[in-house]
mmCIF file of C-alpha atoms in Angstrom:
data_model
loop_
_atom_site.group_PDB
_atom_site.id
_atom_site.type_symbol
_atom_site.label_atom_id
_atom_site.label_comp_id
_atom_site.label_asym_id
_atom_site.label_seq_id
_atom_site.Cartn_x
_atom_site.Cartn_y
_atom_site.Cartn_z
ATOM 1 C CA UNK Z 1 -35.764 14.907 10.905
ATOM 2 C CA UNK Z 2 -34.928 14.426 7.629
ATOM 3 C CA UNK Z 3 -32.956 10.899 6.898
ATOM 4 C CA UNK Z 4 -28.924 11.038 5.890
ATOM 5 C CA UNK Z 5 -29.021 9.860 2.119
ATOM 6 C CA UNK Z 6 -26.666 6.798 1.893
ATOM 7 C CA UNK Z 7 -25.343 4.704 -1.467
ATOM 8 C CA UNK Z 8 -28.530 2.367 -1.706
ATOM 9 C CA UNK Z 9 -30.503 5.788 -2.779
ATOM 10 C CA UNK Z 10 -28.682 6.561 -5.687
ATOM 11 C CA UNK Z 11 -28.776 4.716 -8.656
ATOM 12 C CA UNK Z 12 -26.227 3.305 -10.348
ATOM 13 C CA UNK Z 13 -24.537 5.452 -13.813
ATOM 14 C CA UNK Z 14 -24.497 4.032 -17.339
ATOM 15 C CA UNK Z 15 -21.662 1.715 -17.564
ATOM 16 C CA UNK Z 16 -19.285 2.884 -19.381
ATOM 17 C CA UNK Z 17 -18.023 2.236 -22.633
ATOM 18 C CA UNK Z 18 -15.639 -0.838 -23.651
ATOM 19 C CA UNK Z 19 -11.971 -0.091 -23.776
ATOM 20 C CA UNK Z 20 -8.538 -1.603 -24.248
ATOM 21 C CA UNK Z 21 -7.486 -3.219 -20.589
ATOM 22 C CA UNK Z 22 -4.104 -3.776 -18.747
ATOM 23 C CA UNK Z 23 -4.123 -7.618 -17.268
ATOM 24 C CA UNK Z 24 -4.653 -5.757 -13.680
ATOM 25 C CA UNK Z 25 -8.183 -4.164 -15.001
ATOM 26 C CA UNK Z 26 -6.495 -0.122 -15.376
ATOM 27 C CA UNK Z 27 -7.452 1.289 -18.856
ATOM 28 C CA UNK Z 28 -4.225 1.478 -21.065
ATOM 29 C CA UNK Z 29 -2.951 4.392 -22.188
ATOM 30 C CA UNK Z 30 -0.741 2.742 -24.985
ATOM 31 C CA UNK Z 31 -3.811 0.583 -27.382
ATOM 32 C CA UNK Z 32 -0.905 -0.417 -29.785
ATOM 33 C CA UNK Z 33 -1.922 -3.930 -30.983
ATOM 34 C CA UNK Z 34 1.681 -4.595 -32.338
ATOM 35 C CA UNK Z 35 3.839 -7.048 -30.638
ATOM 36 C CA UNK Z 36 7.260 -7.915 -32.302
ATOM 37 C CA UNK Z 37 8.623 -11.527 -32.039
ATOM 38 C CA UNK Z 38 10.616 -10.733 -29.295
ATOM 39 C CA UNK Z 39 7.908 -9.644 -27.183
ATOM 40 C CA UNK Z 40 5.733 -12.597 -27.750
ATOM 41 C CA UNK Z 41 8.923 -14.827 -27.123
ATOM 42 C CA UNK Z 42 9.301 -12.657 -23.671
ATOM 43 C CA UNK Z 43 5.690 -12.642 -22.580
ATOM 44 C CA UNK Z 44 5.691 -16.542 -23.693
ATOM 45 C CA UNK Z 45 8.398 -17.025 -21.423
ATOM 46 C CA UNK Z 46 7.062 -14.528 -18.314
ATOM 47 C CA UNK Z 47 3.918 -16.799 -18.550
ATOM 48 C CA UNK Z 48 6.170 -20.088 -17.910
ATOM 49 C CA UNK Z 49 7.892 -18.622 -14.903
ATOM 50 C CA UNK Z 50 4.578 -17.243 -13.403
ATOM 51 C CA UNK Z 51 2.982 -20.933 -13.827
ATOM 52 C CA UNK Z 52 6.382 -22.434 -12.384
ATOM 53 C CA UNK Z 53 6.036 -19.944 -9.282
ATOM 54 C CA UNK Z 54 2.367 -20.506 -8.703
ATOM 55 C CA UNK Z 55 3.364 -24.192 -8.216
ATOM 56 C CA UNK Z 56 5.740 -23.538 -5.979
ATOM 57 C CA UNK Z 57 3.176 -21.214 -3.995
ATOM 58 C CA UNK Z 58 0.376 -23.501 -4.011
ATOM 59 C CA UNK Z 59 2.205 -25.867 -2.242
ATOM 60 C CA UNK Z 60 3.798 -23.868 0.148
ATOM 61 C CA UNK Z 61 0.208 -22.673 1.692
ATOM 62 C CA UNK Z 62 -1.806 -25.937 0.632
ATOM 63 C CA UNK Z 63 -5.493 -25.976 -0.045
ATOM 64 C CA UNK Z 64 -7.305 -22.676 1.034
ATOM 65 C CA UNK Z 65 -3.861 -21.546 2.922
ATOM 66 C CA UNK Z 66 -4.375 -24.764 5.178
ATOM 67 C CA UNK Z 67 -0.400 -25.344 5.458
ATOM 68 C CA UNK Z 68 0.473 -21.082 5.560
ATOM 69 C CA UNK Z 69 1.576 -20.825 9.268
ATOM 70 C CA UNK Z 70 3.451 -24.284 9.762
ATOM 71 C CA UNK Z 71 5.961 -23.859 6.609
ATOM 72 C CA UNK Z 72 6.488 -19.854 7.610
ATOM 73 C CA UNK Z 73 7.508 -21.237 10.978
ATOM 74 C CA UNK Z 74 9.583 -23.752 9.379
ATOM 75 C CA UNK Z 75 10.694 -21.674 6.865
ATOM 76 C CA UNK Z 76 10.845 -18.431 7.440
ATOM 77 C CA UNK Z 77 13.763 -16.917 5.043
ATOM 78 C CA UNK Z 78 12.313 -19.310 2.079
ATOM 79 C CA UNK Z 79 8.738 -17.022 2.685
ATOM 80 C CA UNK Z 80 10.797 -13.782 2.617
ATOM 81 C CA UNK Z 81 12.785 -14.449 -0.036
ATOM 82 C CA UNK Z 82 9.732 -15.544 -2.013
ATOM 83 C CA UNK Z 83 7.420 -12.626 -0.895
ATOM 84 C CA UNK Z 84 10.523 -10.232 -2.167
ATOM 85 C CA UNK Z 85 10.200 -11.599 -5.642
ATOM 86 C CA UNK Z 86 6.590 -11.151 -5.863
ATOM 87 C CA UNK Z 87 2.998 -13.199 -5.035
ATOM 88 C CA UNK Z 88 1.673 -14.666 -7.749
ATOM 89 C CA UNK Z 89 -1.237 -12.434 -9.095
ATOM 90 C CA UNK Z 90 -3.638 -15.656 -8.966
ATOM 91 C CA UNK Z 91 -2.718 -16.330 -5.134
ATOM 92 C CA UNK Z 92 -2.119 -12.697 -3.493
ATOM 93 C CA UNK Z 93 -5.725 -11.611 -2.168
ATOM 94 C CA UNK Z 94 -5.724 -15.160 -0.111
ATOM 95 C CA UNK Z 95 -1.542 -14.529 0.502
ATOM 96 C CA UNK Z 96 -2.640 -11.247 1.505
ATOM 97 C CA UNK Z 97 -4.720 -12.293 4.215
ATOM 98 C CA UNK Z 98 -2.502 -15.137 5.343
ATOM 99 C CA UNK Z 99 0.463 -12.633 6.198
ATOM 100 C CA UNK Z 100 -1.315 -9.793 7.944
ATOM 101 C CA UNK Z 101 -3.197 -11.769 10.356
ATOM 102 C CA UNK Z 102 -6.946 -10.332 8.535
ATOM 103 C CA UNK Z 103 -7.977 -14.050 7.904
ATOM 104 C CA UNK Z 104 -7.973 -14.880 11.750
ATOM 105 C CA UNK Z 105 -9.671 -11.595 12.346
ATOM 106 C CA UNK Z 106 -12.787 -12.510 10.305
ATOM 107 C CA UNK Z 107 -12.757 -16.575 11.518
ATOM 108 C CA UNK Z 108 -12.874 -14.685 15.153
ATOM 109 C CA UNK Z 109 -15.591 -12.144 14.476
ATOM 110 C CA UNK Z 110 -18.785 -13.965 12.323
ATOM 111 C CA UNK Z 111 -21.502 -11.783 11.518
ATOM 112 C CA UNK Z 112 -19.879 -8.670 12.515
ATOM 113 C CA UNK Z 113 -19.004 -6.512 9.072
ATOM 114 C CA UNK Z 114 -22.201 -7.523 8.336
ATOM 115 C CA UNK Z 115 -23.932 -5.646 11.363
ATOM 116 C CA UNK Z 116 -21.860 -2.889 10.125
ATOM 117 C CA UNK Z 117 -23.237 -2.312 6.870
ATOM 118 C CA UNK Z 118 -26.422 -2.755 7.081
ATOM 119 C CA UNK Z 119 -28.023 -1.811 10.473
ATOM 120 C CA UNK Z 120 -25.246 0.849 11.392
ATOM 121 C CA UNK Z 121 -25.123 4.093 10.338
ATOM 122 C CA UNK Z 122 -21.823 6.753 10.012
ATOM 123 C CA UNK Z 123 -21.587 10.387 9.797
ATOM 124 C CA UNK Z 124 -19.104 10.101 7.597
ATOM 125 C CA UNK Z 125 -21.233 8.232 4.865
ATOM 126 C CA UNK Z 126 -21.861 11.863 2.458
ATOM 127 C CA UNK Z 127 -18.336 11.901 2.707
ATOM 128 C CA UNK Z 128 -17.521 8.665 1.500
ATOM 129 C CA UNK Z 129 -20.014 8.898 -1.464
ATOM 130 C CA UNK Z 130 -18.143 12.485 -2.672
ATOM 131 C CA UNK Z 131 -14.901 10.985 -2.307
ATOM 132 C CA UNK Z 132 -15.312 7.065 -4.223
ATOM 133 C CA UNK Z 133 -15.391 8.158 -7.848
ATOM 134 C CA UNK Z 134 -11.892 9.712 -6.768
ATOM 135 C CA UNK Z 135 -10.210 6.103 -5.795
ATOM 136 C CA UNK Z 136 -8.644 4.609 -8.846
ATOM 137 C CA UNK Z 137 -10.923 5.973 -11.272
ATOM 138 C CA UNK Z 138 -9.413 4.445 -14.379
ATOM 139 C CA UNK Z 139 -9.885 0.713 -13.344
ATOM 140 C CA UNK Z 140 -13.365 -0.850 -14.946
ATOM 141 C CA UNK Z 141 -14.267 -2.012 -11.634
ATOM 142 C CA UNK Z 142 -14.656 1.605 -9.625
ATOM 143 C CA UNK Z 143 -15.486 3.660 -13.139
ATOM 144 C CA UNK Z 144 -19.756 3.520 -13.218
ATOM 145 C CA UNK Z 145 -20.543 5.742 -11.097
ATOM 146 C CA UNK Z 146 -22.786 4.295 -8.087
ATOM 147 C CA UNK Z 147 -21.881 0.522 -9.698
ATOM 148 C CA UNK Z 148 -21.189 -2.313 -7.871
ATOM 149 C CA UNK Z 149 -16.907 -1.655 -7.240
ATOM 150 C CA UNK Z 150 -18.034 1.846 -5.702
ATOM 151 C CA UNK Z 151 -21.068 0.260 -3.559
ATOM 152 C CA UNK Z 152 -18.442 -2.142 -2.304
ATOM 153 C CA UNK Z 153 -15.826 0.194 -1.518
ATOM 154 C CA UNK Z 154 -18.802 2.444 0.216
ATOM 155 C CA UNK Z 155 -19.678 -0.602 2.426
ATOM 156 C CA UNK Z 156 -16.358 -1.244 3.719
ATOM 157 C CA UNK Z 157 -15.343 2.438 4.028
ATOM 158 C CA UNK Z 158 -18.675 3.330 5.795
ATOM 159 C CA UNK Z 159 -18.173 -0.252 8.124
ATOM 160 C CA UNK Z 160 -14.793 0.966 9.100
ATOM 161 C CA UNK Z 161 -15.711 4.472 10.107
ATOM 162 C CA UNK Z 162 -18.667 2.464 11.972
ATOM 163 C CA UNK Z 163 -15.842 0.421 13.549
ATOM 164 C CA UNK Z 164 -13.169 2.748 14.498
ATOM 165 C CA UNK Z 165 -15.559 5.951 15.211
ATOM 166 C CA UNK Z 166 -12.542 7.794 16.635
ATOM 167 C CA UNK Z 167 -10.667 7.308 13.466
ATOM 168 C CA UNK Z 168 -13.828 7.283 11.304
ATOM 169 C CA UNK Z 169 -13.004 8.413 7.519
ATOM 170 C CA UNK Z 170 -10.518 9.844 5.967
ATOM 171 C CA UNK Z 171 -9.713 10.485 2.245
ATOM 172 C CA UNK Z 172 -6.660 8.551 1.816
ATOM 173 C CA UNK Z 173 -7.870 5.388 3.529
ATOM 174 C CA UNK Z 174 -9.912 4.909 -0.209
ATOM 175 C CA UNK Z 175 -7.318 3.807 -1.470
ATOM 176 C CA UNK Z 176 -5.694 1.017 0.621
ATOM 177 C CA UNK Z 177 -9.632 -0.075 0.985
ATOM 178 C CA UNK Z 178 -9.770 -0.535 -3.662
ATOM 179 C CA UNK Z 179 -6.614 -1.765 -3.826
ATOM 180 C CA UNK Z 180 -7.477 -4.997 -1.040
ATOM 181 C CA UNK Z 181 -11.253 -4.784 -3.185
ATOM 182 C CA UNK Z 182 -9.255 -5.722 -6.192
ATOM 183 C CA UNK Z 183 -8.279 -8.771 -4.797
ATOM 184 C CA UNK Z 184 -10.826 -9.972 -2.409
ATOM 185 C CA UNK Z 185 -14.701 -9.615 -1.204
ATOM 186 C CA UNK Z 186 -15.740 -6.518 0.993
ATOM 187 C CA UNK Z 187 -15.700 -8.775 4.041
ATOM 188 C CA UNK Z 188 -12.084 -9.835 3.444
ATOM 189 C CA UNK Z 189 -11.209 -6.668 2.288
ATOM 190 C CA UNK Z 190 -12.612 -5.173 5.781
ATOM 191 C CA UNK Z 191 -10.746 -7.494 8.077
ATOM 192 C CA UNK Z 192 -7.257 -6.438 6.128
ATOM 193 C CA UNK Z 193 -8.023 -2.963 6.831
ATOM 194 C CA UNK Z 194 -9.055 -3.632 10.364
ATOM 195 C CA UNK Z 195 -5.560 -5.907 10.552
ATOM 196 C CA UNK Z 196 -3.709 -2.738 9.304
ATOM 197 C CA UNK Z 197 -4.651 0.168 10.914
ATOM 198 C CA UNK Z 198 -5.214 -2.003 14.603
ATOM 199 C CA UNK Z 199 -1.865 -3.483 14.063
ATOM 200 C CA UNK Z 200 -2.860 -7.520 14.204
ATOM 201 C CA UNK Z 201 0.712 -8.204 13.018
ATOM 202 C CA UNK Z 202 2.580 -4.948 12.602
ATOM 203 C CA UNK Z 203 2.719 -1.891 14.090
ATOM 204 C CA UNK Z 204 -0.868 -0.255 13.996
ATOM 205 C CA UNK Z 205 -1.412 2.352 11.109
ATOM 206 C CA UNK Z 206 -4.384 4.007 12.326
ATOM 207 C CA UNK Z 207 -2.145 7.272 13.754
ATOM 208 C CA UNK Z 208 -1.644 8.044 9.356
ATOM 209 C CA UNK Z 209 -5.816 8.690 9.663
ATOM 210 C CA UNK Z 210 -6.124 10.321 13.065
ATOM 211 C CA UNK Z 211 -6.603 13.625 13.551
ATOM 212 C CA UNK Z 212 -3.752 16.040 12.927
ATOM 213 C CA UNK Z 213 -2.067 12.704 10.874
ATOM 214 C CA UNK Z 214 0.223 12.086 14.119
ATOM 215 C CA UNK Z 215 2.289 9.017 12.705
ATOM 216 C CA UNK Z 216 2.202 10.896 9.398
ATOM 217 C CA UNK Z 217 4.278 13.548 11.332
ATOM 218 C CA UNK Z 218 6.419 11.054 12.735
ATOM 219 C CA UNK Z 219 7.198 9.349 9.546
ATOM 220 C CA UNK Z 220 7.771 11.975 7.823
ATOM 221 C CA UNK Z 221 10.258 13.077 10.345
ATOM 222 C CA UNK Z 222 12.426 9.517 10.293
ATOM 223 C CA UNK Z 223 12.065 9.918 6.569
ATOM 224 C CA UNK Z 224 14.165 13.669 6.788
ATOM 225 C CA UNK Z 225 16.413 12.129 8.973
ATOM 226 C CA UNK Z 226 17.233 9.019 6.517
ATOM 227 C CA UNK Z 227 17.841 11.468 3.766
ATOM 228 C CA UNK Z 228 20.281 13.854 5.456
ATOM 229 C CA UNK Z 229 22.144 10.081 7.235
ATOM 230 C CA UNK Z 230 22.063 8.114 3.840
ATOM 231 C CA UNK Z 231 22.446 10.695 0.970
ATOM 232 C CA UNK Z 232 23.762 13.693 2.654
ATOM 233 C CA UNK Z 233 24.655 15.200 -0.163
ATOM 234 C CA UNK Z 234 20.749 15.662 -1.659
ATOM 235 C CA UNK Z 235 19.894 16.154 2.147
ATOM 236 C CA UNK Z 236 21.938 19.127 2.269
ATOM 237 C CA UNK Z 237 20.727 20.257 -1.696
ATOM 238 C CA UNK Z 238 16.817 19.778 -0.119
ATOM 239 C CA UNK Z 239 17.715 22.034 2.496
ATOM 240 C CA UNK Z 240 19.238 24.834 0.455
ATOM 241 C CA UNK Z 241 16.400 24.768 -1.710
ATOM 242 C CA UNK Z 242 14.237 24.301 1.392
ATOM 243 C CA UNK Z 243 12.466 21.205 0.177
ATOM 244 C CA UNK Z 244 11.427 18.825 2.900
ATOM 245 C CA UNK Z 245 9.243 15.242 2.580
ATOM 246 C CA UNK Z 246 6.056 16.893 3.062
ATOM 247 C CA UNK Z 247 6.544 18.112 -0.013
ATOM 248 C CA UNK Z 248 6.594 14.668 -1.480
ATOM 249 C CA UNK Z 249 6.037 12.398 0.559
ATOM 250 C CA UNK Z 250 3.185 12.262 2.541
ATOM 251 C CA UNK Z 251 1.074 10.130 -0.160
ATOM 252 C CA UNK Z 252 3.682 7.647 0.025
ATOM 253 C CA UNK Z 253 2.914 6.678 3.942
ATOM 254 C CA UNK Z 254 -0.868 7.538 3.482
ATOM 255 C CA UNK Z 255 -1.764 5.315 0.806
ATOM 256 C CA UNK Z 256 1.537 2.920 1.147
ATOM 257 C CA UNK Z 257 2.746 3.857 -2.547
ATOM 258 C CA UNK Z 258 -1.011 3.086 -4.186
ATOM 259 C CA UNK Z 259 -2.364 6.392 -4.938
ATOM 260 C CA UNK Z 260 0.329 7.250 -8.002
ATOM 261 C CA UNK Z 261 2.986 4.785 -8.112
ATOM 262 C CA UNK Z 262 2.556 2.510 -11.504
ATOM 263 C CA UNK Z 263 0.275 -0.668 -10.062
ATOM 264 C CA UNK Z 264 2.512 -3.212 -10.833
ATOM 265 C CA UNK Z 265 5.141 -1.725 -8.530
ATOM 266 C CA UNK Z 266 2.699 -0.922 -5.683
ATOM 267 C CA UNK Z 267 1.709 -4.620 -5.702
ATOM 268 C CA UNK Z 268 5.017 -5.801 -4.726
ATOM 269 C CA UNK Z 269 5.532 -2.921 -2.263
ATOM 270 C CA UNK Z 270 2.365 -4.199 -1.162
ATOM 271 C CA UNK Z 271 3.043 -7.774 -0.765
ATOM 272 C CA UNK Z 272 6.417 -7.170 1.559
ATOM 273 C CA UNK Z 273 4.656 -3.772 3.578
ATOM 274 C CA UNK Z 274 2.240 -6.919 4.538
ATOM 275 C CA UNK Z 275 4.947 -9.185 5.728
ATOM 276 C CA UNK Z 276 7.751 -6.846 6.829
ATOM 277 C CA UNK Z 277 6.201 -3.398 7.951
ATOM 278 C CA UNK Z 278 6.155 0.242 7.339
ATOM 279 C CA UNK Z 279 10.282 -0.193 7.123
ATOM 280 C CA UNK Z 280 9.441 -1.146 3.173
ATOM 281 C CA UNK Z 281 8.130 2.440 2.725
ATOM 282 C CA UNK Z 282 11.006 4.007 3.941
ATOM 283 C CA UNK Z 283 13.307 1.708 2.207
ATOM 284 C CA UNK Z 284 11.592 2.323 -1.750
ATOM 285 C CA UNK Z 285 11.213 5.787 -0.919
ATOM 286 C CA UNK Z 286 15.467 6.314 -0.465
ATOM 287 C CA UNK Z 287 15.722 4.132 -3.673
ATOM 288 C CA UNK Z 288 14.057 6.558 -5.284
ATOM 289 C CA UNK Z 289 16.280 9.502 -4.450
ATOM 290 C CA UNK Z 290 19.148 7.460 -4.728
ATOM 291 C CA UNK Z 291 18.609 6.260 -8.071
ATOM 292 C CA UNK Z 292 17.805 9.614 -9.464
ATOM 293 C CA UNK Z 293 20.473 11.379 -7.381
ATOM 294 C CA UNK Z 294 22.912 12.337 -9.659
ATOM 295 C CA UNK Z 295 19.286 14.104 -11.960
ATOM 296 C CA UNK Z 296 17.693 15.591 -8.596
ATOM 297 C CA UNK Z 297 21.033 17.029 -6.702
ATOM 298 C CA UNK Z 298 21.253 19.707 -10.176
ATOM 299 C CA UNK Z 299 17.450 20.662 -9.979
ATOM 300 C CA UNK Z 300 16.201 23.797 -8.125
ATOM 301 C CA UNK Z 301 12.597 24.343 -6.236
ATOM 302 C CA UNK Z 302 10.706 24.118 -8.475
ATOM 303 C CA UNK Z 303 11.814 21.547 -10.717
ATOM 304 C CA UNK Z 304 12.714 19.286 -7.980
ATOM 305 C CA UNK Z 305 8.861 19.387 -6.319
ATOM 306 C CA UNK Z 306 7.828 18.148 -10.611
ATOM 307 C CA UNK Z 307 10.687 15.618 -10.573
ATOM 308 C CA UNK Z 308 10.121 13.982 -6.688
ATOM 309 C CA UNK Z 309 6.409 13.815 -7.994
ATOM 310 C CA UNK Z 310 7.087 12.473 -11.287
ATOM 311 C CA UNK Z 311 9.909 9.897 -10.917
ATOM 312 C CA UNK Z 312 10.670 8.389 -14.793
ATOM 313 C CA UNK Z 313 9.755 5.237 -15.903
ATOM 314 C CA UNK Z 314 12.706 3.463 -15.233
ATOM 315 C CA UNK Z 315 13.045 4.336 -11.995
ATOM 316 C CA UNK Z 316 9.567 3.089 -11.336
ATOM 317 C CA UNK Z 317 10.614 -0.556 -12.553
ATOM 318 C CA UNK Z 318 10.124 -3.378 -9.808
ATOM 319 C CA UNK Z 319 12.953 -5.578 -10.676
ATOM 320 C CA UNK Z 320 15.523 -2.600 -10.843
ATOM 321 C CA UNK Z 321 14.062 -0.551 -8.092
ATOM 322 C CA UNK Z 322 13.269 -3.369 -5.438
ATOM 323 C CA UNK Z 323 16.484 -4.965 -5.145
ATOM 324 C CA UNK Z 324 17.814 -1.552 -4.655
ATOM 325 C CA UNK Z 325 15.167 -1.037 -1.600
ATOM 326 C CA UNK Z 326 16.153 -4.268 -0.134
ATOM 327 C CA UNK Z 327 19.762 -3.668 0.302
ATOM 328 C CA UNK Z 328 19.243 -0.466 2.126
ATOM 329 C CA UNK Z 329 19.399 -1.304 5.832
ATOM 330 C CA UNK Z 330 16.860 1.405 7.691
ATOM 331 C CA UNK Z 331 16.134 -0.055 11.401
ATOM 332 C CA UNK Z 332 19.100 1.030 13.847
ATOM 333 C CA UNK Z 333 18.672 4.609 12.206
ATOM 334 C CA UNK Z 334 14.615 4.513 12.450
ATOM 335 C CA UNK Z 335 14.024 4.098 15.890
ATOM 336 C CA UNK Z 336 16.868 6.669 16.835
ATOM 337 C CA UNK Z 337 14.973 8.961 14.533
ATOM 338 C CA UNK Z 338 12.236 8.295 16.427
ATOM 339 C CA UNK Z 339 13.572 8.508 20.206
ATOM 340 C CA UNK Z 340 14.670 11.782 18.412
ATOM 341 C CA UNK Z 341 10.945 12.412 17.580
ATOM 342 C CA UNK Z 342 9.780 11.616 20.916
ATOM 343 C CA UNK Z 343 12.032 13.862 22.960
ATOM 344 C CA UNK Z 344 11.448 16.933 21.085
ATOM 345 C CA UNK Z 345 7.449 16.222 20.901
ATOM 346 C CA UNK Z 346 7.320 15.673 24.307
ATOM 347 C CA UNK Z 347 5.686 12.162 24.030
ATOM 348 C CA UNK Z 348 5.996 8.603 23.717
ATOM 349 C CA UNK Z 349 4.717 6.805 20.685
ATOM 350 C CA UNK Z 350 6.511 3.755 21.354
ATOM 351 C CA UNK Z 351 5.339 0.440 19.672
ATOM 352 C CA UNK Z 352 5.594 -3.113 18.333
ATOM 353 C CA UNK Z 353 7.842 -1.902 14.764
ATOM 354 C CA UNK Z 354 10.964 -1.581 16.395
ATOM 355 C CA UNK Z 355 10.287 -5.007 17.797
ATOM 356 C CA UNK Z 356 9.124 -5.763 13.843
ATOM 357 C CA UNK Z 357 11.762 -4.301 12.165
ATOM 358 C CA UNK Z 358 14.722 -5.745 14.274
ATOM 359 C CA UNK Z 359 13.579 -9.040 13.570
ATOM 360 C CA UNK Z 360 12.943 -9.019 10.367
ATOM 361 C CA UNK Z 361 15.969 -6.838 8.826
ATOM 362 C CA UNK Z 362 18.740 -8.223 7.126
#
């Protein structure tokens, strides 16, 4: 029987040549050197209010996240409020694990991911290798091919689909797995994506990767329902021109935001999807159509599919589009969208988010 190839039999690509980097790693696409006075005043001032934050973060969670849980008991609305306005870049892969639950997960299981990689085998491992040089290939650490970022993603995508065999692999799950890899080691990065799809603090996620994307379905479903509640008139303009959020959509709740939004938005999505829930999703995704309302409500089909794919830059800006999401209030009308879902599906899906979501809403 001949043996299934794995990652450790290819070798790795010529690395490839030196280019022009973002401070998150992506190539840029603008290599203009020239920076006015006013930028360098405004980026002198940025880095100021980062190192001012990071103080206030460092001792918040104390040495190695050694004081985390006892001040977000304490103070709870302080960590939400601080979350909302963004982790320091420095501090998020340990934040990260702190707030989903992922670092008890790997204090509880030594020695397991481990096992996983290297004695265990998947049949989804072919797949895997196709799909890596697909997951944020214009970041240095994932672009030589068969180098060390894609070996890494391999190992945790192949432990995973070791883990959860029912589940296994599935495309979009590449790119939660790089974006955790850009900000901790495979191990950690396992244990997050263990915390997230088996639900160690939220809801679980795993139903987005199972087949016939059940909690995709349901999702998208609430999401409809939102639309046609909260901006009836573009609910009633999607209809007409027969548009619905599968259309648009489905990336959002498959890959929480990371596969095309710009990365420094889908880091703070990220940081509050880890400490609120799903809800976040649904919340950035109305901002969206209701900041570009007014544009979208005069498009037809096929202009409206281009513009809900490609929202403009401004739209896409953190500090205008966040405080937007947060002041959109999305639990009473989820779960009757989903009792809704339930009844006509014939099932229940119940879980913790409703639980999650009442709690934690504003």
């Amino acid at each position: 029987m001949e043996r299934r190839r794995t990652i450790d039999d290819y070798e790795p690509g010529p690395v490839p040549p030196q280019r022009p980097l973002d401070r998150f790693g992506f190539i840029k696409q603008d290599v203009s050197n020239s920076q006015d006075g006013l930028a360098k005043s405004r980026l002198a001032f940025e880095y100021e209010r980062e190192a001012r934050r990071v103080r206030k973060w460092r001792k918040m969670i104390g040495v190695g996240g050694s004081d985390w849980k006892h001040y977000a008991r304490r103070k709870p609305h302080v960590v939400k409020r601080r979350i909302r306005k963004g982790i320091p870049d420095c501090l998020r892969g340990l934040v990260w694990q702190l707030i989903s639950g992922s670092r008890d997960l790997l204090l509880m299981n030594p020695g397991v991911y481990e096992q996983l990689v290297i004695y265990e085998t998947s049949a989804s491992e072919l797949d895997i290798i196709r799909d890596i040089s697909r997951t944020f290939p214009s970041h240095v650490f994932f672009q030589q091919r068969h180098g060390p970022g894609q070996r890494s993603l391999y190992n945790v995508l192949k432990a995973y689909s070791v883990f959860d065999r029912e589940v296994g692999y599935v495309q979009g799950m590449g790119f939660l797995a790089g974006l955790l890899l850009l900000y901790m080691s495979e191990e950690d990065a396992f244990w997050l994506l263990v915390a997230l799809l088996k639900g160690a603090v939220h809801a679980p996620m795993e139903g987005l990767y199972q087949v016939g994307l059940p909690l995709v379905q349901q999702y998208l479903f609430q999401f409809d329902q939102l639309v046609r509640e909260q901006l009836p008139k573009l609910g009633e303009h999607f209809s007409q021109e027969m548009i619905n959020p599968s259309m648009y959509a489905s990336q959002w709740f498959i890959t929480v935001f990371s596969y095309s939004f710009p990365f420094p938005l889908a880091l703070r999505i990220w940081d509050v999807f880890l400490y609120e829930g799903v809800k976040i999703v649904f919340k950035v995704g109305l901002a969206l159509l209701k900041y570009c309302h007014d544009d979208l409500i005069k498009l037809s089909f096929e202009k409206l599919i281009h513009a809900l794919r490609n929202f403009p830059e401004d739209a896409m800006d953190p500090d205008r589009l966040l405080p937007l999401a947060y002041s959109i209030k999305v639990s009473r009308s989820l779960e009757e969208a989903r009792n809704e879902y339930e009844k006509r599906h014939g099932k229940l899906v119940r879980s913790r988010e409703s639980i999650e979501e009442q709690k934690q809403e504003q």
